[in-house]
Amino acid sequence: MEEFSADDELRGFVQSLIGSSEHVVMALYVEMSMSSWGTEGRAQSKRRIIAVAVKPSTLTKKMRVRLLVFVGSSSALEIEKVHELRRLSRIEGVLQDKSGRTFILNFDVPQDRPWRSSEWTTQTLEDRNRLLTAISKLCKKCHGRAPKLVGIDVVEMQLWAKKNAKILLAGAPDVMLESFAIHEEEIVNDGGDVEIGEIYSDAYEELVSKDEEEDMDALLGMYVLGIDEADAFSERLTKEVIALDTANVHAILENAPIVDEVTELLDMTLGSVEDLEEWISTINVKIRYMREDIAAIESANNCLETQVRNNSLLLKELHLVSDRFRVPPEYAETLKEGTFEEVKVAQNVEACKWLATALRDLQPPYLEPSYASMRAIREKRDELEKLKRVFLKRATSFLCDYFSSVIESTISDKDTFSTKGKLRKPVRDDLRFKCRTYARMIKHMKALDKNSLQPLRKSFCLSLNVLIRREVREFANELRSSTVAKQTNSVWLDRLESSKTQSSPVGESTVSEAYSRMLRTFIPFLVDESSFFASFMCFEVQLLTPQVDPDDVSDDSETEARVVNVDDTVPNTQNQQALESKTLKEALRELLDGIQEDFYAVIKWAHRQDPWSCISMQGATEKYLSSHKADAAWFVHGLLDDLQVRISNNFNQVVAETSKQFERTERNQAGVLYSIIKFAKLTTLIEFQIVGRNSRGGIDAAYEILDAIVPFQLKP
């Protein structure tokens, strides 16, 4: 800390620092160290500037004396602490400091404010005397009392004050006059009224009064003796000491009752002190409990405040979420009371799509799991679920009635079915066009609830099954009636001798052509119808386009387009695929059940008309059997399997009957030539009937059976 060259310069600098509101009486450099109420030992000292300042009040004209402690350099001082001198109760000298420059200022402070006294050490003893003398005088004049001096030689300070009276407060009156414009005004402090001028006129007043000084001089004068009167002085002093001792004994005896009373009072006080200590300890325990309770209450308040803030944010977020899922008025009207006309389909689809998206967003992971269990979210979900049930019920009822009426109108149209002399293949263009109108709405209905399409699927299956069965039946009946075939009851070997067979030993069977036409017309149609049904009713399975033999491209029925929903999706998991496949098979059974009887009737009719036509019929069936194995063609594949089994049974029956005829011929007619001719014509007929390569094994087995019966070994 940079030092100033003179005290006036330091005082002037401090005065400029605090401003003109206070007058700095003096300013000194000191060393400050901490002490614990007078205990021995000092901490490391710190350099400080201590200043005594007087501040008058402009309203009450009272004067306030303060002790200012500054820290820092001369260029950047700042006030570290301020002490009110009206609270100064005692000034103690530190006995450990032999120089006498160290002292402690004890202030009366409230008990609830911790206080630790500081030790102050001036640079010189003269600075200490000047500071303490000024503090004592100011306290006495301004506050009506002076602090007690303990451990400080008062006589020495008095002698110093008397000797240095001229420089004790040098320059103070002039500064005070400049600062406060003293014109014989009276400034009153806490201890009473006193003139400012009086304070500085008494700056030269001794610490001991005049009367006390005269008594001391008289007392000392009594003991002024000559040098040769030492024995007399000793005798006189001995007598006075004995007199003083006697006086002290009498004083003690006289004061014994008072001492006893004081002792008794002290004992009572000690008891009260013990009670007081016990009471204080109890109070301390209660205070500790109170502090713990206060801490718990503060912690609970903090938690409550945090909860209030969180609840406010949560309510704000819930309002945002609620606004997000609030049903728009136009959608609410459409879902509750809207019509399902073709012109309103787009509006219904948009409303259904919004409802599906809202219900999805109310479920994790689209919604925070912590929100899912909240009452507001549950109420909103219940509201949307109720709206969904109302819409699905209305939409399902309408679609069931609509599809039933469309199919009934198709059935009532005479041009739909085959008539006498005209075979008509099934045409679905108009029906599927009307179905496509509601395809997107059905898809979004399934997105709302996967089980919501079950009633619609069942109703659509039953209505469409009636149409398909009638189409197949009418076509099969007209096909049989329009096919010209000469039925004969003669044995099969004899028929090989007929003129017709002779002229055309390899002639084609008209009944097998009729059967092939039946397959060409209805197998692709049934596969396409199954695929359309699976796609239209939103079955999530893999759909395959029907595959046909290139030889059958000429048939227009094979080029009929299949309706596929562009939004079809296939479930990812195998369990979902298996469940959807099972449901689809049950629906296809309801859709196509009954048409197999018409196919069985055609096979029975063909076998009755031409037994050997089963060979070409079996080959025609094999062409379609290997190409329809998808889920949507499951029923068609099963139908072809049944047809193949029935045709194979008919073929085995023909082979067995032919074997019996060869045996009868061998018994009734002689000669090998007859059997050779018959067998050669039979093999020619059989080879011509073969269609494809898959029936080769069955034909070879039939040859082996016939070869065993003929009377000679003949290899075809």
XYZ file of C-alpha atoms in Angstrom:
716
model
C 0.000 0.000 0.000
C 1.556 3.273 -1.082
C 2.076 5.744 1.782
C 1.302 9.444 1.709
C 3.961 11.932 2.661
C 1.957 13.552 5.478
C -1.126 12.910 7.605
C -2.933 15.895 6.126
C -2.337 14.526 2.648
C -3.772 11.109 3.673
C -6.731 12.757 5.386
C -7.369 14.891 2.345
C -7.259 11.858 0.078
C -9.741 9.950 2.264
C -11.943 13.062 2.407
C -12.035 13.224 -1.384
C -12.843 9.523 -1.497
C -15.927 9.587 0.770
C -17.201 12.976 -0.427
C -18.392 16.077 1.341
C -21.208 14.377 3.239
C -18.778 13.454 6.033
C -15.790 15.270 7.574
C -12.628 13.236 8.137
C -11.063 14.240 11.464
C -7.941 12.093 11.085
C -6.583 9.191 9.053
C -3.740 6.818 9.983
C -1.961 3.761 8.639
C -2.445 0.694 10.883
C -1.803 -3.037 10.846
C -4.861 -5.211 11.422
C -4.782 -8.779 12.774
C -7.565 -11.043 14.031
C -7.860 -12.066 17.721
C -10.319 -14.160 19.663
C -11.493 -11.900 22.478
C -8.051 -11.248 23.865
C -6.499 -14.719 23.537
C -2.834 -15.003 22.886
C -1.431 -15.236 19.415
C -2.007 -13.132 16.384
C -2.709 -14.026 12.809
C -0.801 -12.544 9.940
C -1.254 -8.775 9.961
C -2.791 -6.807 7.077
C -2.145 -3.199 6.110
C -5.166 -0.888 6.472
C -6.071 2.813 6.686
C -8.299 3.790 9.611
C -10.136 7.117 9.590
C -12.413 8.932 12.061
C -15.271 10.725 10.303
C -18.053 12.994 11.532
C -21.330 13.265 9.659
C -23.930 15.858 10.653
C -27.641 15.365 9.943
C -29.266 18.101 7.885
C -32.685 17.413 9.425
C -32.051 16.830 13.149
C -28.688 18.647 13.294
C -27.231 15.729 15.246
C -23.715 14.495 14.691
C -22.760 10.917 13.906
C -19.204 9.669 14.490
C -17.964 6.648 12.557
C -14.740 4.695 12.254
C -13.933 3.810 8.625
C -11.535 1.029 7.645
C -10.082 1.201 4.110
C -8.264 -1.466 2.134
C -6.351 -1.242 -1.140
C -3.736 1.022 -2.670
C -3.725 4.779 -2.611
C -5.023 4.868 -6.141
C -7.873 2.406 -5.521
C -9.101 2.520 -1.931
C -12.388 0.982 -0.910
C -14.235 0.818 2.394
C -13.840 -2.591 4.017
C -15.786 -1.988 7.238
C -17.650 0.785 9.047
C -17.966 0.989 12.876
C -20.358 3.240 14.786
C -18.481 4.854 17.734
C -21.689 5.060 19.732
C -21.393 1.272 20.091
C -17.750 1.412 21.264
C -17.715 0.151 24.861
C -14.080 -0.602 25.691
C -10.536 -0.110 24.415
C -8.100 -2.805 25.502
C -4.366 -2.668 25.244
C -2.587 -5.865 24.193
C -0.108 -6.666 26.945
C 1.888 -9.029 24.741
C 2.945 -6.068 22.616
C 5.759 -4.464 24.671
C 5.760 -1.386 22.445
C 2.205 -0.508 23.554
C 1.090 0.275 19.977
C -1.449 -2.587 19.754
C -5.001 -2.271 21.042
C -8.468 -3.820 20.566
C -11.704 -1.917 19.971
C -14.663 -3.740 21.541
C -18.109 -2.835 20.217
C -21.501 -3.787 21.622
C -23.149 -5.897 18.907
C -26.399 -7.959 18.967
C -26.010 -11.559 20.108
C -27.453 -12.938 16.869
C -24.580 -11.368 14.897
C -21.240 -13.125 15.231
C -18.347 -10.789 16.084
C -14.642 -11.321 16.285
C -12.498 -8.424 17.488
C -9.534 -7.173 15.509
C -6.186 -6.059 16.866
C -4.952 -2.717 15.564
C -1.286 -1.696 15.606
C -0.260 1.869 14.790
C 3.033 2.834 13.238
C 4.124 4.867 16.287
C 3.063 5.274 19.873
C 2.282 8.904 19.125
C -0.228 7.808 16.439
C -1.881 5.490 18.971
C -2.187 8.252 21.587
C -3.543 10.710 19.043
C -6.139 8.198 17.743
C -7.343 6.984 21.141
C -7.463 10.495 22.587
C -9.533 11.719 19.641
C -11.908 8.725 19.894
C -12.371 9.252 23.656
C -13.047 12.948 23.290
C -15.507 12.493 20.403
C -17.402 9.716 22.208
C -17.681 11.764 25.376
C -18.808 14.945 23.664
C -21.090 13.356 21.032
C -22.489 10.352 22.867
C -22.242 11.402 26.467
C -19.871 8.668 27.544
C -16.301 7.627 26.870
C -15.183 4.028 26.334
C -13.350 2.235 29.133
C -9.579 2.047 28.834
C -8.141 -1.307 29.922
C -4.458 -2.195 29.850
C -3.479 1.342 28.800
C -1.481 3.813 30.965
C -3.955 6.666 31.384
C -1.408 8.914 33.123
C 0.999 8.539 30.249
C -1.745 9.422 27.782
C -2.695 12.444 29.926
C 0.839 13.665 30.011
C 1.182 13.169 26.261
C -2.098 15.001 25.601
C -0.985 17.887 27.787
C 2.348 18.097 26.052
C 0.929 17.818 22.507
C -2.255 19.798 22.986
C -1.401 22.108 20.120
C -1.044 19.368 17.518
C -3.709 16.965 18.806
C -6.394 18.184 16.397
C -4.332 20.555 14.334
C -6.309 22.180 11.610
C -9.547 20.596 12.707
C -11.537 23.711 13.534
C -10.802 25.370 10.214
C -11.848 22.226 8.309
C -14.941 21.890 10.404
C -15.844 25.491 9.753
C -15.414 24.958 6.030
C -17.370 21.689 6.038
C -20.245 22.481 8.313
C -20.309 26.305 8.376
C -20.197 26.564 12.165
C -21.958 29.730 13.337
C -22.416 28.901 16.975
C -24.868 26.107 15.964
C -25.701 23.307 18.355
C -25.567 19.731 17.065
C -27.169 17.083 19.216
C -25.998 13.463 19.224
C -27.431 10.346 20.895
C -25.947 11.245 24.296
C -27.213 14.882 24.418
C -26.710 18.397 22.974
C -23.239 19.786 22.381
C -21.771 22.580 20.257
C -19.425 21.592 17.470
C -17.073 24.372 18.429
C -17.039 23.087 22.021
C -15.723 19.717 20.862
C -12.615 21.299 19.400
C -12.136 23.873 22.114
C -11.930 20.976 24.577
C -9.338 19.243 22.450
C -6.770 20.595 24.923
C -8.674 19.447 28.017
C -6.746 17.040 30.230
C -7.790 13.468 30.796
C -7.731 14.272 34.601
C -9.794 17.152 35.983
C -8.296 20.199 37.758
C -9.661 19.161 41.163
C -8.151 15.763 40.889
C -4.823 17.295 39.881
C -4.830 19.628 42.944
C -5.627 16.733 45.310
C -2.772 14.756 43.865
C -0.371 17.709 44.329
C -1.469 18.152 47.978
C -1.011 14.477 48.650
C 2.449 14.466 47.131
C 3.328 17.629 49.091
C 2.727 15.876 52.361
C 5.556 13.513 51.614
C 8.160 16.145 50.759
C 10.903 15.657 53.408
C 14.495 16.441 53.695
C 17.252 14.091 52.896
C 18.257 13.860 56.563
C 14.758 12.883 57.701
C 14.784 9.356 56.348
C 14.204 7.691 59.741
C 11.297 9.942 60.509
C 9.855 9.297 57.058
C 10.176 5.550 57.615
C 8.517 5.685 61.030
C 5.778 7.895 59.706
C 5.212 5.615 56.742
C 5.068 2.561 59.044
C 2.425 4.170 61.227
C 0.345 5.135 58.225
C 0.578 1.603 56.810
C -0.543 0.157 60.167
C -3.379 2.669 60.241
C -4.377 1.725 56.746
C -4.342 -1.976 57.610
C -6.440 -1.349 60.699
C -8.856 0.689 58.607
C -8.991 -2.056 56.065
C -9.740 -4.689 58.770
C -12.516 -2.546 60.229
C -13.846 -1.950 56.756
C -13.817 -5.646 56.061
C -15.594 -6.422 59.332
C -18.139 -3.757 58.670
C -18.713 -5.061 55.167
C -18.965 -8.765 56.245
C -22.817 -8.834 56.302
C -22.855 -7.219 52.914
C -20.328 -9.727 51.646
C -22.415 -12.591 53.058
C -25.484 -11.202 51.430
C -23.614 -10.770 48.159
C -22.264 -14.326 48.472
C -25.750 -15.638 49.072
C -27.007 -13.696 46.106
C -24.122 -15.066 44.045
C -25.054 -18.617 45.071
C -28.631 -17.961 44.092
C -27.387 -16.449 40.873
C -25.249 -19.516 40.200
C -28.327 -21.727 40.687
C -30.278 -19.494 38.391
C -27.405 -19.622 35.940
C -27.499 -23.426 36.019
C -31.240 -23.344 35.451
C -30.683 -20.802 32.754
C -28.048 -22.986 31.096
C -30.412 -25.971 31.214
C -33.200 -23.836 29.834
C -30.875 -22.495 27.134
C -29.825 -26.047 26.214
C -33.501 -26.989 25.933
C -34.124 -23.902 23.844
C -31.133 -24.810 21.660
C -32.572 -28.292 21.090
C -35.907 -26.791 20.180
C -34.182 -24.289 17.940
C -32.290 -27.111 16.258
C -35.560 -28.954 15.699
C -37.106 -25.743 14.419
C -34.225 -25.279 12.007
C -34.636 -28.841 10.801
C -38.369 -28.266 10.385
C -37.682 -25.014 8.570
C -35.219 -26.791 6.275
C -37.786 -29.521 5.617
C -40.466 -26.909 4.942
C -38.146 -25.021 2.599
C -37.318 -28.264 0.803
C -41.023 -29.092 0.525
C -41.721 -25.561 -0.712
C -39.003 -25.908 -3.306
C -40.511 -29.209 -4.413
C -43.958 -27.632 -4.527
C -42.669 -24.691 -6.528
C -40.971 -27.086 -8.940
C -44.172 -29.118 -9.134
C -46.216 -25.987 -9.807
C -43.886 -25.001 -12.645
C -43.939 -28.534 -14.025
C -47.730 -28.670 -13.768
C -48.020 -25.367 -15.606
C -45.775 -26.614 -18.392
C -47.622 -29.932 -18.423
C -51.002 -28.229 -18.680
C -49.699 -26.110 -21.512
C -48.388 -29.206 -23.268
C -51.668 -31.036 -22.653
C -53.592 -28.142 -24.182
C -51.362 -28.355 -27.229
C -51.879 -32.130 -27.429
C -55.631 -31.728 -26.918
C -55.796 -29.106 -29.662
C -53.812 -31.429 -31.884
C -56.366 -34.233 -31.482
C -59.492 -32.063 -31.512
C -61.835 -33.370 -34.221
C -62.362 -30.782 -36.976
C -66.059 -29.909 -37.363
C -66.240 -31.036 -40.987
C -64.704 -34.415 -40.133
C -66.962 -34.852 -37.107
C -70.060 -34.258 -39.191
C -68.840 -36.637 -41.908
C -67.971 -39.421 -39.473
C -71.206 -39.153 -37.476
C -73.918 -38.262 -39.977
C -72.359 -37.970 -43.442
C -73.615 -39.926 -46.446
C -71.601 -42.446 -48.494
C -72.554 -41.369 -51.980
C -69.949 -41.532 -54.724
C -69.494 -37.762 -54.711
C -68.772 -37.894 -50.954
C -66.281 -40.770 -51.134
C -63.199 -38.499 -51.111
C -64.570 -36.604 -48.117
C -65.247 -39.844 -46.240
C -61.761 -41.126 -47.072
C -60.129 -37.946 -45.735
C -62.148 -38.088 -42.523
C -61.382 -41.780 -42.077
C -57.692 -41.159 -42.756
C -57.568 -38.347 -40.190
C -59.295 -40.516 -37.579
C -56.864 -43.417 -38.172
C -53.882 -41.062 -37.888
C -55.235 -39.483 -34.683
C -55.813 -42.868 -33.044
C -52.328 -43.994 -34.061
C -50.721 -40.828 -32.676
C -52.429 -41.407 -29.308
C -50.470 -44.638 -28.847
C -46.761 -45.145 -28.085
C -44.250 -44.669 -29.642
C -45.955 -41.784 -31.457
C -47.029 -40.371 -28.068
C -44.829 -40.075 -25.002
C -45.483 -43.073 -22.706
C -45.930 -40.700 -19.751
C -48.863 -39.038 -21.547
C -50.647 -42.261 -22.462
C -52.019 -42.868 -18.932
C -53.238 -39.288 -18.321
C -56.954 -38.739 -17.913
C -57.168 -36.093 -20.632
C -55.491 -38.431 -23.122
C -57.719 -41.354 -22.053
C -60.838 -39.224 -22.482
C -59.686 -38.071 -25.903
C -58.923 -41.680 -26.898
C -62.371 -42.809 -25.692
C -63.989 -40.017 -27.691
C -62.165 -41.038 -30.860
C -62.902 -44.745 -30.248
C -66.594 -43.974 -29.931
C -66.475 -41.932 -33.120
C -64.656 -44.814 -34.846
C -67.292 -47.369 -33.815
C -70.094 -45.133 -35.083
C -68.385 -44.584 -38.434
C -67.445 -48.241 -38.955
C -70.952 -49.402 -38.147
C -72.503 -46.947 -40.598
C -69.912 -47.614 -43.324
C -70.176 -51.419 -42.995
C -73.965 -51.325 -43.182
C -73.889 -49.107 -46.264
C -71.247 -51.136 -48.108
C -73.011 -54.435 -47.421
C -76.246 -53.052 -48.854
C -74.447 -51.363 -51.741
C -72.488 -54.434 -52.894
C -75.550 -56.662 -52.511
C -77.606 -54.329 -54.698
C -74.834 -54.103 -57.324
C -74.490 -57.901 -57.516
C -78.257 -58.373 -57.597
C -78.516 -55.941 -60.504
C -75.785 -57.918 -62.295
C -77.655 -61.172 -61.695
C -80.901 -59.663 -62.996
C -79.217 -58.749 -66.292
C -79.911 -61.560 -68.825
C -76.784 -60.733 -70.838
C -74.601 -61.752 -67.924
C -75.079 -65.519 -68.335
C -74.774 -67.992 -71.177
C -77.954 -68.634 -73.111
C -79.038 -71.230 -75.616
C -76.735 -71.174 -78.583
C -74.396 -68.571 -77.048
C -71.627 -69.135 -74.529
C -70.666 -66.044 -72.531
C -67.579 -65.776 -70.430
C -67.922 -63.846 -67.151
C -67.260 -60.105 -67.420
C -66.496 -58.015 -64.324
C -65.609 -54.620 -65.742
C -68.706 -52.781 -64.563
C -68.842 -54.551 -61.187
C -65.189 -53.896 -60.398
C -65.440 -50.297 -61.529
C -68.191 -49.742 -58.964
C -66.129 -51.564 -56.340
C -63.038 -49.470 -57.006
C -64.987 -46.391 -55.942
C -64.928 -47.562 -52.320
C -61.571 -49.406 -52.351
C -59.643 -46.631 -50.538
C -62.353 -46.241 -47.920
C -62.252 -49.988 -47.203
C -58.479 -49.790 -46.829
C -58.760 -46.966 -44.269
C -61.535 -48.829 -42.473
C -59.103 -51.693 -41.939
C -56.490 -49.201 -40.733
C -59.004 -48.099 -38.090
C -59.804 -51.662 -36.987
C -58.465 -54.859 -38.550
C -61.552 -56.801 -37.492
C -64.006 -54.243 -38.850
C -64.075 -55.855 -42.338
C -65.266 -59.293 -41.192
C -69.016 -58.569 -41.620
C -68.366 -56.835 -44.950
C -66.220 -59.727 -46.220
C -68.847 -62.287 -45.284
C -71.667 -60.340 -46.928
C -69.616 -59.753 -50.090
C -68.634 -63.450 -50.255
C -72.221 -64.664 -50.037
C -73.500 -62.222 -52.688
C -70.618 -62.837 -55.083
C -70.835 -66.620 -54.577
C -74.393 -66.610 -55.919
C -73.263 -64.782 -59.046
C -70.230 -67.019 -59.685
C -72.119 -70.277 -59.139
C -74.821 -69.241 -61.553
C -72.281 -68.166 -64.185
C -70.453 -71.508 -63.964
C -73.648 -73.524 -63.968
C -75.163 -71.719 -66.967
C -71.899 -71.984 -68.907
C -71.474 -75.703 -68.152
C -75.052 -76.503 -69.105
C -74.835 -74.656 -72.398
C -71.399 -76.173 -73.077
C -72.730 -79.718 -72.698
C -75.837 -79.001 -74.750
C -73.886 -77.372 -77.589
C -71.269 -80.148 -77.843
C -72.205 -82.820 -80.449
C -71.065 -86.256 -79.335
C -72.409 -89.640 -80.469
C -72.921 -91.850 -77.509
C -72.695 -95.621 -78.070
C -73.312 -98.563 -75.816
C -71.180 -101.003 -77.775
C -67.988 -102.376 -76.335
C -64.953 -100.160 -76.728
C -62.962 -102.565 -78.859
C -65.849 -102.871 -81.293
C -65.969 -99.106 -81.641
C -62.406 -99.204 -82.938
C -63.772 -101.240 -85.910
C -66.348 -98.602 -86.867
C -66.043 -96.838 -90.168
C -65.547 -93.524 -88.440
C -62.596 -94.800 -86.488
C -61.165 -96.463 -89.562
C -61.392 -93.355 -91.622
C -59.934 -91.180 -88.868
C -58.037 -93.382 -86.459
C -56.583 -90.350 -84.731
C -59.648 -88.106 -84.638
C -59.943 -85.508 -81.803
C -62.504 -85.864 -79.009
C -65.094 -83.116 -78.896
C -65.848 -83.707 -75.226
C -62.195 -83.123 -74.266
C -62.302 -79.868 -76.240
C -65.382 -78.879 -74.294
C -63.632 -79.664 -71.015
C -60.547 -77.675 -72.119
C -62.735 -74.724 -72.982
C -64.328 -74.953 -69.564
C -60.888 -74.769 -67.974
C -59.683 -71.972 -70.249
C -62.707 -69.907 -69.407
C -63.043 -70.366 -65.659
C -59.652 -71.287 -64.179
C -58.026 -67.893 -65.003
C -61.311 -66.220 -64.159
C -61.496 -67.880 -60.736
C -57.847 -67.072 -60.015
C -58.414 -63.478 -61.024
C -61.630 -63.309 -59.028
C -59.830 -64.683 -55.967
C -56.991 -62.175 -56.368
C -59.485 -59.354 -56.795
C -61.352 -60.400 -53.679
C -58.133 -60.681 -51.615
C -56.907 -57.297 -52.781
C -60.256 -55.507 -52.564
C -60.965 -56.803 -49.075
C -57.443 -55.843 -47.932
C -56.049 -59.288 -47.172
C -52.347 -58.737 -46.566
C -51.000 -61.694 -48.556
C -48.745 -62.066 -51.579
C -50.866 -61.965 -54.731
C -49.734 -63.576 -57.997
C -51.038 -62.907 -61.514
C -52.519 -66.086 -63.054
C -50.106 -67.952 -65.340
C -51.469 -69.788 -68.384
C -50.048 -71.882 -71.156
C -48.909 -69.901 -74.197
C -51.170 -72.044 -76.383
C -54.191 -70.525 -74.684
C -53.369 -66.888 -75.355
C -56.106 -66.681 -77.921
C -58.737 -66.905 -75.224
C -59.750 -63.416 -74.189
C -60.572 -64.551 -70.685
C -56.892 -64.930 -69.886
C -56.109 -61.263 -70.602
C -58.650 -59.911 -68.154
C -56.944 -57.488 -65.828
C -56.882 -58.173 -62.149
C -57.831 -55.385 -59.785
C -54.983 -54.794 -57.358
C -55.019 -52.137 -54.695
C -51.949 -50.011 -55.100
C -51.784 -49.515 -51.341
C -51.647 -53.274 -50.572
C -49.033 -54.187 -48.020
C -47.710 -57.521 -46.955
C -47.243 -58.116 -43.211
C -43.671 -58.335 -42.092
C -43.891 -61.172 -39.610
C -44.536 -64.799 -40.484
C -47.228 -65.065 -37.804
C -49.206 -62.232 -39.393
C -48.836 -63.781 -42.833
C -50.013 -67.156 -41.546
C -53.038 -65.576 -39.840
C -53.988 -63.567 -42.924
C -53.522 -66.633 -45.162
C -55.791 -68.712 -42.940
C -58.490 -66.028 -42.919
C -58.247 -65.650 -46.705
C -58.648 -69.406 -47.298
C -61.793 -69.473 -45.181
C -63.195 -66.496 -47.137
C -62.333 -68.102 -50.510
C -64.077 -71.297 -49.473
C -67.233 -69.265 -48.834
C -66.741 -67.339 -52.095
C -66.242 -70.304 -54.480
C -67.936 -73.121 -52.637
C -70.423 -74.969 -54.891
C -68.838 -74.381 -58.282
C -66.872 -77.650 -58.073
C -70.093 -79.575 -58.573
C -70.472 -78.122 -62.078
C -66.907 -79.149 -62.954
C -67.556 -82.649 -61.619
C -70.691 -82.825 -63.781
C -68.701 -81.919 -66.915
C -66.101 -84.642 -66.154
C -68.852 -87.199 -65.610
C -70.545 -86.165 -68.846
C -67.266 -86.345 -70.806
C -66.497 -89.790 -69.436
C -69.916 -90.987 -70.417
C -69.579 -89.579 -73.917
C -65.962 -90.645 -74.615
C -64.152 -92.749 -72.017
C -60.719 -92.291 -73.592
C -61.052 -88.470 -73.522
C -59.820 -88.629 -69.922
C -56.257 -88.802 -71.267
C -56.423 -85.400 -72.964
C -58.490 -84.003 -70.091
C -55.807 -85.070 -67.646
C -53.130 -83.330 -69.723
C -55.235 -80.158 -69.965
C -55.678 -80.158 -66.198
C -51.925 -80.529 -65.591
C -51.212 -77.314 -67.516
C -53.164 -75.254 -64.991
C -52.342 -77.288 -61.907
C -48.688 -76.247 -61.589
C -49.238 -72.496 -62.018
C -51.765 -71.637 -59.315
C -50.150 -72.093 -55.910
C -50.433 -68.622 -54.335
C -52.708 -67.945 -51.368
C -55.257 -66.177 -53.538
C -55.438 -69.240 -55.882
C -55.613 -71.781 -53.059
C -59.199 -72.865 -53.781
C -58.541 -73.117 -57.554
C -55.492 -75.264 -56.909
C -57.550 -77.557 -54.705
C -60.278 -77.704 -57.353
C -57.749 -78.758 -60.013
C -56.411 -81.443 -57.674
C -59.917 -82.864 -57.224
C -60.507 -82.787 -60.981
C -57.226 -84.577 -61.593
C -58.122 -87.283 -59.091
C -61.518 -87.846 -60.670
C -60.037 -87.986 -64.182
C -57.366 -90.451 -63.014
C -60.042 -92.652 -61.515
C -61.942 -92.608 -64.808
C -58.748 -93.500 -66.695
C -58.058 -96.434 -64.415
C -61.641 -97.573 -64.913
C -61.234 -97.404 -68.715
C -57.987 -99.402 -68.607
C -59.568 -102.037 -66.388
C -62.612 -102.326 -68.663
C -60.409 -102.546 -71.783
C -58.375 -105.338 -70.185
C -61.574 -107.304 -69.552
C -62.639 -106.834 -73.162
C -59.293 -108.158 -74.403
C -59.752 -111.210 -72.215
C -63.257 -111.841 -73.550
C -62.056 -111.384 -77.107
C -59.257 -113.902 -76.571
C -61.725 -116.491 -75.296
C -64.375 -115.959 -78.017
C -62.223 -115.424 -81.138
C -59.168 -117.303 -82.327
C -56.095 -115.859 -83.969
C -53.368 -113.466 -83.068
C -53.967 -111.038 -85.903
C -57.222 -109.760 -84.428
C -55.568 -108.867 -81.110
C -52.651 -107.187 -82.844
C -54.950 -104.993 -84.938
C -57.072 -104.027 -81.946
C -54.061 -103.240 -79.764
C -52.380 -101.186 -82.510
C -55.481 -99.039 -83.030
C -55.873 -98.601 -79.277
C -52.300 -97.411 -78.818
C -52.721 -94.976 -81.698
C -55.817 -93.537 -80.049
C -54.104 -93.294 -76.666
C -50.955 -91.638 -78.014
C -53.016 -89.036 -79.850
C -54.931 -88.167 -76.673
C -51.751 -87.395 -74.728
C -51.396 -83.691 -73.925
C -48.204 -82.666 -72.163
C -45.565 -84.889 -70.614
C -46.817 -85.281 -67.057
C -49.311 -88.076 -67.944
C -46.654 -90.229 -69.611
C -46.171 -92.367 -66.516
C -49.833 -93.267 -66.257
C -50.000 -94.234 -69.953
C -46.948 -96.482 -69.648
C -48.507 -98.200 -66.646
C -51.670 -98.801 -68.678
C -49.595 -100.335 -71.497
C -48.009 -102.746 -69.064
C -51.424 -103.864 -67.845
C -52.727 -104.401 -71.408
C -49.486 -106.058 -72.505
C -49.867 -108.685 -69.811
C -53.296 -109.658 -71.170
C -52.496 -109.802 -74.915
C -51.379 -113.408 -75.855
C -48.016 -112.200 -77.185
C -45.378 -109.775 -75.943
C -45.925 -106.487 -77.678
C -44.006 -103.366 -76.916
C -45.713 -100.178 -78.051
